[in-house]
mmCIF file of C-alpha atoms in Angstrom:
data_model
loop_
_atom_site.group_PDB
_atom_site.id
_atom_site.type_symbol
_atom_site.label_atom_id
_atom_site.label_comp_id
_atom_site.label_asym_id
_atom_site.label_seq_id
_atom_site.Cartn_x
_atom_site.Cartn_y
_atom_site.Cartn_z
ATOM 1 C CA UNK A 1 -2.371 25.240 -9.844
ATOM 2 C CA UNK A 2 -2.372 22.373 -12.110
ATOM 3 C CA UNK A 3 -0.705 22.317 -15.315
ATOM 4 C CA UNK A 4 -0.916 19.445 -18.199
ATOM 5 C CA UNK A 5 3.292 18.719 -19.630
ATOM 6 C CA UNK A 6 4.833 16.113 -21.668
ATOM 7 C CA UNK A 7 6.567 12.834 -20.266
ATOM 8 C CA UNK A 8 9.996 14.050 -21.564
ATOM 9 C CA UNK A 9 9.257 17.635 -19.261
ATOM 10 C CA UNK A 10 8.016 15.123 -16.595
ATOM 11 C CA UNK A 11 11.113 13.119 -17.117
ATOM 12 C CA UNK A 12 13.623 16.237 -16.352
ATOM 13 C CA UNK A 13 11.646 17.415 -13.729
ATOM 14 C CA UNK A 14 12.196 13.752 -12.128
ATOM 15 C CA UNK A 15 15.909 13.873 -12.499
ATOM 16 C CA UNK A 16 16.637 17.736 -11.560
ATOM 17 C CA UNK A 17 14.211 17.103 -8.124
ATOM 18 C CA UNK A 18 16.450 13.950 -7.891
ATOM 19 C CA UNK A 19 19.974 15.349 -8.290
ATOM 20 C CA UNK A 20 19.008 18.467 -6.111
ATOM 21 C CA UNK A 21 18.017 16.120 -3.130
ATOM 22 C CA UNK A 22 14.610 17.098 -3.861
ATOM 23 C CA UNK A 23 11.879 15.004 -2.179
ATOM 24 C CA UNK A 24 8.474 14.239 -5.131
ATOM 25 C CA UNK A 25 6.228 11.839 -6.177
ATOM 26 C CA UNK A 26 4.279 10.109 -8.908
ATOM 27 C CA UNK A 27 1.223 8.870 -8.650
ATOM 28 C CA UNK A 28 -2.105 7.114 -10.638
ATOM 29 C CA UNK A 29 -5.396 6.768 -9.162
ATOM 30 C CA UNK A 30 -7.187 3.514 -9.453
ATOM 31 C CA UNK A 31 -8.860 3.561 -12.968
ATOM 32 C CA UNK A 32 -7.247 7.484 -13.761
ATOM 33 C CA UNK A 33 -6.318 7.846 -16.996
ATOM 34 C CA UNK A 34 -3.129 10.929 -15.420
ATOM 35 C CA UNK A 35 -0.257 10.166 -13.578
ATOM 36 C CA UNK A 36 0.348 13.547 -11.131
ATOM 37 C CA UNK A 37 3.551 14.669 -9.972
ATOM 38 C CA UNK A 38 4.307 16.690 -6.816
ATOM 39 C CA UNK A 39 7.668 18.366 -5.986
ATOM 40 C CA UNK A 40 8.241 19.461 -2.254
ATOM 41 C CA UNK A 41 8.855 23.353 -2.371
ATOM 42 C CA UNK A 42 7.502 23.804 1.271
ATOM 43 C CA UNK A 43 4.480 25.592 -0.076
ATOM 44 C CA UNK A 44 1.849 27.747 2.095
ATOM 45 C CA UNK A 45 -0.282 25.798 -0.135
ATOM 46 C CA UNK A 46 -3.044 23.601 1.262
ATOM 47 C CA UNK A 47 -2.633 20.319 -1.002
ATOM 48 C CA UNK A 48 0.145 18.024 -0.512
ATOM 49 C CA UNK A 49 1.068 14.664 -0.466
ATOM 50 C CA UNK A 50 1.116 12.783 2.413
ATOM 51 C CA UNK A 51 3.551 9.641 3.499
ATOM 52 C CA UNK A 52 3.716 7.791 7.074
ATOM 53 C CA UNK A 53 5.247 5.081 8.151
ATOM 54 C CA UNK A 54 3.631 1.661 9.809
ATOM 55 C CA UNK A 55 4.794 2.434 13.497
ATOM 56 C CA UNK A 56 4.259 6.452 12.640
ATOM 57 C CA UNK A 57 7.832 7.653 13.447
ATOM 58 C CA UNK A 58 8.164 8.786 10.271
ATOM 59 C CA UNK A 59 5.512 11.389 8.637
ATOM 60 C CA UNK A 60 6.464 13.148 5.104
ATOM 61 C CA UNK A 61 4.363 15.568 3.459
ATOM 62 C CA UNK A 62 5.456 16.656 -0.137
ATOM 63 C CA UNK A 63 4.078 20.500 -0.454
ATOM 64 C CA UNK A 64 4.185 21.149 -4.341
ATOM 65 C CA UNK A 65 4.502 24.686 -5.786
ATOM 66 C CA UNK A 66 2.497 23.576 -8.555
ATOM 67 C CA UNK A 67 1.030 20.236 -9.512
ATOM 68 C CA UNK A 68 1.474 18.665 -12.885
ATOM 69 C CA UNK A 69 0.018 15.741 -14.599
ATOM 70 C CA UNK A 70 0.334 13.450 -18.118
ATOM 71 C CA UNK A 71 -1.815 11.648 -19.633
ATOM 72 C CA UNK A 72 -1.505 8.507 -19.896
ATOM 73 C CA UNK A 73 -1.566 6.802 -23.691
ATOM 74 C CA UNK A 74 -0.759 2.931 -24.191
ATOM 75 C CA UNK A 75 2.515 4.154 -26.307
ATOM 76 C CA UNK A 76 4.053 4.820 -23.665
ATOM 77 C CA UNK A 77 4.682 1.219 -22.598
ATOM 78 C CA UNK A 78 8.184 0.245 -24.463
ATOM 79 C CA UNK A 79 8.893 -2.736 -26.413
ATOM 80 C CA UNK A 80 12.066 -2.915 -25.907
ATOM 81 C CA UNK A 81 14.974 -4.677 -24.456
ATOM 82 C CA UNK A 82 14.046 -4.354 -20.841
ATOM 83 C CA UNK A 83 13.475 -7.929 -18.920
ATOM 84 C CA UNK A 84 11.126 -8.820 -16.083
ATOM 85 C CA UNK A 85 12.601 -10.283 -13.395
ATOM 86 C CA UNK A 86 11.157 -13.872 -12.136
ATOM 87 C CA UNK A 87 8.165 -13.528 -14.420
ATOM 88 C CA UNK A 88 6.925 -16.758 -13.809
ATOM 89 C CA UNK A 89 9.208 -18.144 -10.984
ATOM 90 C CA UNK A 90 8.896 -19.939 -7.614
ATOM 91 C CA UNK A 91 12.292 -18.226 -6.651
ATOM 92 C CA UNK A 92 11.973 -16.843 -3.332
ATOM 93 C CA UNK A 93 13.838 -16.925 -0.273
ATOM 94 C CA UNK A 94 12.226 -19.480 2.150
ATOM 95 C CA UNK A 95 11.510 -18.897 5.511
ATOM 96 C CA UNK A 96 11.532 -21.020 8.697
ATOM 97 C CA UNK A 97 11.362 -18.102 10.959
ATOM 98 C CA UNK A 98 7.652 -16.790 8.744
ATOM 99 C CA UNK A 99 5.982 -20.014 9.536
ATOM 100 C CA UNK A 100 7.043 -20.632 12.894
ATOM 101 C CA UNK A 101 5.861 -17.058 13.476
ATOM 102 C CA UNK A 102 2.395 -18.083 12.072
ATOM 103 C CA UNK A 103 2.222 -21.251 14.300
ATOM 104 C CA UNK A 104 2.625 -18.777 17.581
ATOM 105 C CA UNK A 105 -0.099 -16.799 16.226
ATOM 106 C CA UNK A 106 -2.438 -19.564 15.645
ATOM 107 C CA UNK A 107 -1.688 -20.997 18.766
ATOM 108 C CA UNK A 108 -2.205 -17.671 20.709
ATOM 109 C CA UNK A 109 -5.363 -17.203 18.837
ATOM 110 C CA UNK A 110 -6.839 -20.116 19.960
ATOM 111 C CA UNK A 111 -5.988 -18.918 23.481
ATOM 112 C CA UNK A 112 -8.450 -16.113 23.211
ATOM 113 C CA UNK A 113 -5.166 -13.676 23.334
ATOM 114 C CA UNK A 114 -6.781 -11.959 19.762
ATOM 115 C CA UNK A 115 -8.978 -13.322 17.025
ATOM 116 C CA UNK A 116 -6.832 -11.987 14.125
ATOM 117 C CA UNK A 117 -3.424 -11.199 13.355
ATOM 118 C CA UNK A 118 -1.653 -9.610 10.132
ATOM 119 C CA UNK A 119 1.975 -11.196 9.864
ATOM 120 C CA UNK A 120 4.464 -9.421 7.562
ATOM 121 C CA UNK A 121 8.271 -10.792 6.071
ATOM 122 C CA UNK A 122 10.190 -9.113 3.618
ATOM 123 C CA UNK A 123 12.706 -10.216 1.146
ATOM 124 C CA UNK A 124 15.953 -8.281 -0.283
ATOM 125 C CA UNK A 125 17.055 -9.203 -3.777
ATOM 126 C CA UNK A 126 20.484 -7.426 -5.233
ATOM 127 C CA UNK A 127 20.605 -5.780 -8.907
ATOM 128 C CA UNK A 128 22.611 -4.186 -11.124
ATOM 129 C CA UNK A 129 20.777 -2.022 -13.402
ATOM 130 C CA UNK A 130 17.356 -1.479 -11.896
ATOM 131 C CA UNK A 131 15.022 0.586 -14.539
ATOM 132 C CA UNK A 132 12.658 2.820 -12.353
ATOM 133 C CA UNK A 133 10.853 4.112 -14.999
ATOM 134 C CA UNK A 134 10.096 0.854 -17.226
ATOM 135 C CA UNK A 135 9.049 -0.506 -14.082
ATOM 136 C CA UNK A 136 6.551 2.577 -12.965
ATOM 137 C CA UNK A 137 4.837 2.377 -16.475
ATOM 138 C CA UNK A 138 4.646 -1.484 -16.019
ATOM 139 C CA UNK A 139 2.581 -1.478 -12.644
ATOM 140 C CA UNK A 140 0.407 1.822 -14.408
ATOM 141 C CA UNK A 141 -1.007 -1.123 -17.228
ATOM 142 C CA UNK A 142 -0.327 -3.836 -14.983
ATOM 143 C CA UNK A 143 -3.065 -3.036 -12.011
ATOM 144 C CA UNK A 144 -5.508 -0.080 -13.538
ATOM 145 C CA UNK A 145 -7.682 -0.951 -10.773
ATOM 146 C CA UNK A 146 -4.835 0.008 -8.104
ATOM 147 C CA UNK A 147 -3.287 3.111 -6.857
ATOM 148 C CA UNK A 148 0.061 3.052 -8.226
ATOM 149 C CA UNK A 149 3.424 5.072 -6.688
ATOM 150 C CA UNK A 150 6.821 6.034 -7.008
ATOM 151 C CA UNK A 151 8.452 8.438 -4.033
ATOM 152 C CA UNK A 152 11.575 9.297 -3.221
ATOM 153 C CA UNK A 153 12.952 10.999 -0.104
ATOM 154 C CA UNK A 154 16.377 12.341 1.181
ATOM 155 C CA UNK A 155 16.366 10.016 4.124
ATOM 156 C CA UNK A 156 14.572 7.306 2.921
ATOM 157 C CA UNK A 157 15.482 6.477 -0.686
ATOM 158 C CA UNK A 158 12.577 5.699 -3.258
ATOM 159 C CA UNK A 159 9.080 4.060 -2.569
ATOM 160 C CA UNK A 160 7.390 2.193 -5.548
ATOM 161 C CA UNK A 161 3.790 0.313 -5.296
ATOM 162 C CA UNK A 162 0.784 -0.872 -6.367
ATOM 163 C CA UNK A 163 -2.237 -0.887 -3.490
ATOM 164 C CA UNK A 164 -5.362 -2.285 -3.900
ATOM 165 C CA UNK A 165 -6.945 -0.510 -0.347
ATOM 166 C CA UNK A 166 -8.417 2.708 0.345
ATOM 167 C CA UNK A 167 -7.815 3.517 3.472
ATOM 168 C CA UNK A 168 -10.115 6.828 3.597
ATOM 169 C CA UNK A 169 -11.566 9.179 1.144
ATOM 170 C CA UNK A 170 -13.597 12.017 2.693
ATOM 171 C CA UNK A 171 -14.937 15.578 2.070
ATOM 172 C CA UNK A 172 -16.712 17.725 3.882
ATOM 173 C CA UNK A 173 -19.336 15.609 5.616
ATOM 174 C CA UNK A 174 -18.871 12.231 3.432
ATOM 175 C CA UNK A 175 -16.597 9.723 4.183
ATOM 176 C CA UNK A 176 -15.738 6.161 2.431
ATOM 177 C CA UNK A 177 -13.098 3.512 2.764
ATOM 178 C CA UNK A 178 -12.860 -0.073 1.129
ATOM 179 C CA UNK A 179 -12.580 -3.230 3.268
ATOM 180 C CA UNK A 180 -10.221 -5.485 1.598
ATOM 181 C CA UNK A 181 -9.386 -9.144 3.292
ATOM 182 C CA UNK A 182 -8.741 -11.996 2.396
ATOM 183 C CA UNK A 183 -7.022 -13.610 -0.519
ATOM 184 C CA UNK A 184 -6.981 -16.868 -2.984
ATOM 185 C CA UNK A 185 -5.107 -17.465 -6.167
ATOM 186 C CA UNK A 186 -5.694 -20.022 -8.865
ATOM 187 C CA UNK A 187 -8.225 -22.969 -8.600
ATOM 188 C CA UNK A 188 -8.850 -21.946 -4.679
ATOM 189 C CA UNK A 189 -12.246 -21.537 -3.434
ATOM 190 C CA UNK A 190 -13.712 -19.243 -0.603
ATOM 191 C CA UNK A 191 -13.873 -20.772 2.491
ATOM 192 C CA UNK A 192 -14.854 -19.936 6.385
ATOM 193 C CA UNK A 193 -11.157 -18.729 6.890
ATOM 194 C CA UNK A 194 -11.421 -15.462 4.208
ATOM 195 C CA UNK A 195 -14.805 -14.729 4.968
ATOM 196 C CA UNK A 196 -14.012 -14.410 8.922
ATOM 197 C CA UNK A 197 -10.790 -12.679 8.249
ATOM 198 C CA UNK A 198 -12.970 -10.120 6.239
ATOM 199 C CA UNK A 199 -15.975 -9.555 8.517
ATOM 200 C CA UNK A 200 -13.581 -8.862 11.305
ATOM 201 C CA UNK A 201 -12.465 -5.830 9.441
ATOM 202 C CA UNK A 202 -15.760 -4.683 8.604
ATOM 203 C CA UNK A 203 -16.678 -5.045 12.540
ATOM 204 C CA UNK A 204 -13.855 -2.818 13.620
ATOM 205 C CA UNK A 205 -15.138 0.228 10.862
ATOM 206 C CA UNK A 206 -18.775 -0.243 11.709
ATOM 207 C CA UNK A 207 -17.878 0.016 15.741
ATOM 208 C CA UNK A 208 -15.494 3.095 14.851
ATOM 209 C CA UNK A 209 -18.065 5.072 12.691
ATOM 210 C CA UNK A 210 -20.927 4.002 14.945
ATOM 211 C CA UNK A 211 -19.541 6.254 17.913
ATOM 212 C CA UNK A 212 -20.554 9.251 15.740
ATOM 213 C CA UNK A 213 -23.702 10.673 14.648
ATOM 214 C CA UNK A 214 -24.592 9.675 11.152
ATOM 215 C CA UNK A 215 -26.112 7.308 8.897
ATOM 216 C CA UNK A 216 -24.009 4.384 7.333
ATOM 217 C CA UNK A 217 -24.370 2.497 3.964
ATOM 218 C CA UNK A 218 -21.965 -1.002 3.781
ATOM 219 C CA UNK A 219 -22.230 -1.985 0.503
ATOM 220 C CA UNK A 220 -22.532 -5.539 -1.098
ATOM 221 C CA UNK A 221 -19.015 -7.373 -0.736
ATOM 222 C CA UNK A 222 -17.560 -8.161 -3.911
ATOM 223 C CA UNK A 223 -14.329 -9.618 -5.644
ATOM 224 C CA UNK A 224 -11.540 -7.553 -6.358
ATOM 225 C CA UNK A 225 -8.808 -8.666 -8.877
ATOM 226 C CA UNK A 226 -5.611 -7.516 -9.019
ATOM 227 C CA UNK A 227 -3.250 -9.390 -11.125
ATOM 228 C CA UNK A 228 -3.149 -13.334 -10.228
ATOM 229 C CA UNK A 229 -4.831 -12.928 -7.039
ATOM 230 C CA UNK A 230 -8.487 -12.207 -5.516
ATOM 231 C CA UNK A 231 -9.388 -10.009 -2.583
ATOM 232 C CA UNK A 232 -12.976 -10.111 -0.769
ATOM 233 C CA UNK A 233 -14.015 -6.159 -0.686
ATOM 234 C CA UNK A 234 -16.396 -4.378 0.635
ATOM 235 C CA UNK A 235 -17.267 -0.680 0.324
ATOM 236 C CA UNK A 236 -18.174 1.086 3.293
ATOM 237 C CA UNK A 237 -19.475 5.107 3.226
ATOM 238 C CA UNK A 238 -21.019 7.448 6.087
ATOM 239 C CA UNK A 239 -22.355 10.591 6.245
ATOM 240 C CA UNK A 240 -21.961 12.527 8.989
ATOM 241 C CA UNK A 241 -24.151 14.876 10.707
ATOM 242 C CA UNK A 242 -21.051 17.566 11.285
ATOM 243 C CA UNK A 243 -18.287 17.580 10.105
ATOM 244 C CA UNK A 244 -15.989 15.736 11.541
ATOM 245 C CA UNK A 245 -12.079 16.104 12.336
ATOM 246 C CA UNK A 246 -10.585 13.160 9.574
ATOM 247 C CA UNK A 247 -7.117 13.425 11.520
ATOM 248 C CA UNK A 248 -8.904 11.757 14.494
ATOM 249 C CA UNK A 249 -10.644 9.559 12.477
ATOM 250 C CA UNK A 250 -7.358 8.297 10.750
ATOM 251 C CA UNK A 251 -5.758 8.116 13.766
ATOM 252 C CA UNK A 252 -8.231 5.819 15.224
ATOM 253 C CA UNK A 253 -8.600 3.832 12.303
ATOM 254 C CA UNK A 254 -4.746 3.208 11.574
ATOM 255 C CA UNK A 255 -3.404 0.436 11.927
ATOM 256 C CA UNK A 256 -6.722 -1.767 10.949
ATOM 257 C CA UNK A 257 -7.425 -4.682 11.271
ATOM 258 C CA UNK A 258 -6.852 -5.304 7.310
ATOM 259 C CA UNK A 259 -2.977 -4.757 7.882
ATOM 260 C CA UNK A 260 -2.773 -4.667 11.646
ATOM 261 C CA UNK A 261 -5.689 -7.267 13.967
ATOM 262 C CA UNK A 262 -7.906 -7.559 16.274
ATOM 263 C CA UNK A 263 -8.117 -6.453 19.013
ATOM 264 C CA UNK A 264 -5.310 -3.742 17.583
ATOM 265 C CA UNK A 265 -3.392 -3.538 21.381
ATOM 266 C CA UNK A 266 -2.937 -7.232 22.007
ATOM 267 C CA UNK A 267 -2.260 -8.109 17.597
ATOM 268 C CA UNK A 268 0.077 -5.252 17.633
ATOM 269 C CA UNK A 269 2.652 -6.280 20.556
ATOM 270 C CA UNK A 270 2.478 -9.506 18.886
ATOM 271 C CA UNK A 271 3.424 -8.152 15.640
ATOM 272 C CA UNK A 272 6.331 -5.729 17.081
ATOM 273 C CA UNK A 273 7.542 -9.205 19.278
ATOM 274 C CA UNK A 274 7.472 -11.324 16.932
ATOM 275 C CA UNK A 275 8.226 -9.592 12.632
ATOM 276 C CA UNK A 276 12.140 -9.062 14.092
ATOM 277 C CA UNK A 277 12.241 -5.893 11.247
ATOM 278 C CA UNK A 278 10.845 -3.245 10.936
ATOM 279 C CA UNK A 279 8.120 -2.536 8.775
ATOM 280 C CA UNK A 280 9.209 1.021 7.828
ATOM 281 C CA UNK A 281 6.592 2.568 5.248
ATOM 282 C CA UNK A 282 4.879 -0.879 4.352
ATOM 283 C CA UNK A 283 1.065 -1.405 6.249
ATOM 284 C CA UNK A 284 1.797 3.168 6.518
ATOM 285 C CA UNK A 285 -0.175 5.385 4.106
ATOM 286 C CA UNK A 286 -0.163 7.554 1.450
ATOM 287 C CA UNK A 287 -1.590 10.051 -0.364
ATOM 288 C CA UNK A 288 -3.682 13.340 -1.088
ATOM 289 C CA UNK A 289 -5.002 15.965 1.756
ATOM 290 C CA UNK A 290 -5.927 19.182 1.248
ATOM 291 C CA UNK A 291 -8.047 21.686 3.553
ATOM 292 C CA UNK A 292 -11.640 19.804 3.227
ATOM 293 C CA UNK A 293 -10.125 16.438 1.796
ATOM 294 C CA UNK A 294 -8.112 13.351 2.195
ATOM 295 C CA UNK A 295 -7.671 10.093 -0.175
ATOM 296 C CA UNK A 296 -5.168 7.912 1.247
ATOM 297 C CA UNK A 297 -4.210 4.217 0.858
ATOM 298 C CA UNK A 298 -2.580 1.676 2.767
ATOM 299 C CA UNK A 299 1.443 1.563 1.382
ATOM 300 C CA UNK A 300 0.812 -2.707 0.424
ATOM 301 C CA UNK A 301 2.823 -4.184 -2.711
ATOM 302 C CA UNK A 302 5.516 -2.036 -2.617
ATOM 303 C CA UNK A 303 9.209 -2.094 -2.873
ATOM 304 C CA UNK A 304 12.427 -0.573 -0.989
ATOM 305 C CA UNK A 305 15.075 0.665 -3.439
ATOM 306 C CA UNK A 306 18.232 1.595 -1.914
ATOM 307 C CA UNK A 307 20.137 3.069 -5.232
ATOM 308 C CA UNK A 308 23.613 3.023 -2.806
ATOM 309 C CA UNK A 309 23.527 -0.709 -2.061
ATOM 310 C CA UNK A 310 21.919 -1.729 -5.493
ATOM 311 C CA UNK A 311 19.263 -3.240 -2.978
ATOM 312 C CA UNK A 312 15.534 -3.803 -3.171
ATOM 313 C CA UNK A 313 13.405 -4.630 -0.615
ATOM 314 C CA UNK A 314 9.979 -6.487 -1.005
ATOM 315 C CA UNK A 315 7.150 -6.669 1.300
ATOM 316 C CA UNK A 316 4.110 -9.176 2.093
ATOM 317 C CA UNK A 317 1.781 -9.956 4.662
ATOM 318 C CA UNK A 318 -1.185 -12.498 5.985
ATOM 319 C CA UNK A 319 -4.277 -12.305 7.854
ATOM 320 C CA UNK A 320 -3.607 -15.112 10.454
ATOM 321 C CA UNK A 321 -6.927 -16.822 12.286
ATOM 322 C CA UNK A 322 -7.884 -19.633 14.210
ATOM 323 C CA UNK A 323 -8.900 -21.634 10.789
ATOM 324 C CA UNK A 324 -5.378 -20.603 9.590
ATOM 325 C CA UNK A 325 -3.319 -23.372 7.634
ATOM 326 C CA UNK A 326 -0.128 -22.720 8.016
ATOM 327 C CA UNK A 327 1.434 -23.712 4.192
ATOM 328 C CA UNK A 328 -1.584 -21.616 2.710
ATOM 329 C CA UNK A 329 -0.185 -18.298 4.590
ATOM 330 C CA UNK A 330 2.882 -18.590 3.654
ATOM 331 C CA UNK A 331 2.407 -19.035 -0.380
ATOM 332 C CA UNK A 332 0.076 -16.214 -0.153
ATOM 333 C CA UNK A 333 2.898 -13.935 1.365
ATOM 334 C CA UNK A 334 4.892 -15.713 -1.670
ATOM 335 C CA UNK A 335 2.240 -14.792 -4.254
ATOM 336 C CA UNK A 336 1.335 -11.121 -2.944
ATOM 337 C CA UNK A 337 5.651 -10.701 -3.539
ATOM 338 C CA UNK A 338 5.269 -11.786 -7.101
ATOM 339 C CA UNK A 339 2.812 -9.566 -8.113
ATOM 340 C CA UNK A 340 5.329 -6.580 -7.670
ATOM 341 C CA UNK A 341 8.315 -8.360 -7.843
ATOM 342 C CA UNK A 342 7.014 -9.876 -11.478
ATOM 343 C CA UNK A 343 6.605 -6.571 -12.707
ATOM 344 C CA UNK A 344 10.396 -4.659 -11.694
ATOM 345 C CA UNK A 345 12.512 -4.296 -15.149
ATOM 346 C CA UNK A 346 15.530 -4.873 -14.970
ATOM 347 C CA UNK A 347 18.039 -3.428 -18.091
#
């Protein structure tokens, strides 16, 4: 069942699932116009919402009794006192250990041990009085053209983000996902380096939906903005001839290449080697299955809040290759941070 309610009955349904320990979550879809909520009540019901982590230790499904949803009207974006933190800033912590990390990779690459590696870092910034909600509605007219989420769970604290990727939408027989790689910012120009790191990625899905019986469309690649920075993306759909079991197609899809490498074996013992943390929920997915469906997204642009330690936690990653300059992956990392980390409001 899905009901329509206000944002102030949205609003005390957030805090009562919060002060009863209550794992839920809000969500947009990209270019939706209704921000959903879910509210784990360990339904029989088929629909829920679906969370797993990077190395998939960790899997969370939010079962909702009902499902709700507001609309979403440009008065709800306040005017008021609220700041944004590091707005237009070049504050952020730097990192020896990231770019010798990206030299190994290069330097491995051009061994022939992989062709492509996704490198992650993270950085924690302290706060006082964090605003959730101002900072929810922010990313919502911020990035229309992203999937936008806030979840909290008992072990695990709360979850906010913006992605740009589909990892997999499928019913029934049809299937689709979006290949996005590769990134510039600014005055910067595509060059051999983006366009390789992308075509990798499309490889991998092609090979993967090729060992079943279909037909496949791959669409034209375009440009994808979100906020300051441009993605290479390229729309990929396939209808099958049965239908097909999506768990083992997500399963052999996840990690990609987009978040992961290629090959996935040899770029993923690099990854676990070298990243010294732990990814947690960042690179995982998220989102909405039911009996015939799925529409999930890779968990990128989003933020750790640990409400205990007044801690938040942000995450970035690049697509390393053999053309990789060193300097340029590491000010991407620093401009995929900003584009969540200049949108939390702080009171």
């Amino acid at each position: 069942m899905i009901k329509k309610i206000s944002i102030f009955s949205l609003y005390k349904k957030i805090i009562k699932n919060y002060w009863d320990h209550n794992n839920f979550v809000l969500f947009r879809r990209p270019n939706e116009k209704k921000v959903f909520f879910y509210s784990h009540y360990d339904s029989q019901g088929e629909k829920f919402f679906l969370i797993q982590d990077f190395d998939k230790n960790y899997t969370i499904k939010i079962k909702p009794k009902k499902i709700y949803f507001v609309e979403i009207k440009e008065s709800l974006l306040d005017n008021n006192n609220n700041f944004t933190f590091f707005k237009n800033s070049s504050f952020l912590i730097f990192s020896y250990k990231y770019k010798n990390i990206i030299e190994k990779a290069i330097k491995n690459i051009k061994k022939g041990f992989f062709k492509k590696v996704v490198l992650s870092r993270s950085i924690k910034i302290s706060f006082q009085n964090f605003s959730l909600k101002e900072t929810f509605k922010k990313l919502i007219f911020s990035y229309p053209n992203a999937f936008i989420s806030l979840w909290y769970d008992v072990d695990h604290g709360f979850w906010i983000g913006s992605s740009p990727e589909l990892l997999m939408k499928c019913n029934k027989k049809e299937f689709k996902t979006s290949v996005l790689a590769g990134t510039i910012w600014g005055n910067y120009k595509w060059t051999k380096k983006e366009i390789k790191e992308h075509q990798i990625v499309i490889k991998y899905i092609i090979h993967l939906l090729k060992s079943y019986k279909g037909s496949i469309i791959i669409e034209k690649t375009k440009i994808e903005k979100i906020g300051h920075l441009k993605h290479l993306k390229t729309p990929i759909s396939f209808s099958f001839l049965k239908e097909p079991d999506f768990y083992e197609i997500l399963n052999r899809m996840h990690p990609t290449p987009s978040i992961c490498g290629f090959p996935k074996k040899e770029s993923l013992k690099f990854i676990q080697k070298h990243e010294e943390y732990k990814r947690n929920f960042y690179t995982g997915y998220i989102g909405i299955v039911d009996k015939k469906n799925m529409e999930l997204y890779l968990n990128l642009r989003c933020a750790r809040i640990k409400e205990n330690k007044k801690e938040i936690t942000l995450y970035a990653g690049s697509g390393i290759t053999m053309n990789s300059n060193v300097n340029h992956e590491y000010i991407e990392t620093e401009n995929k941070i900003k584009n969540i980390l200049s949108k939390l409001v702080f009171k």
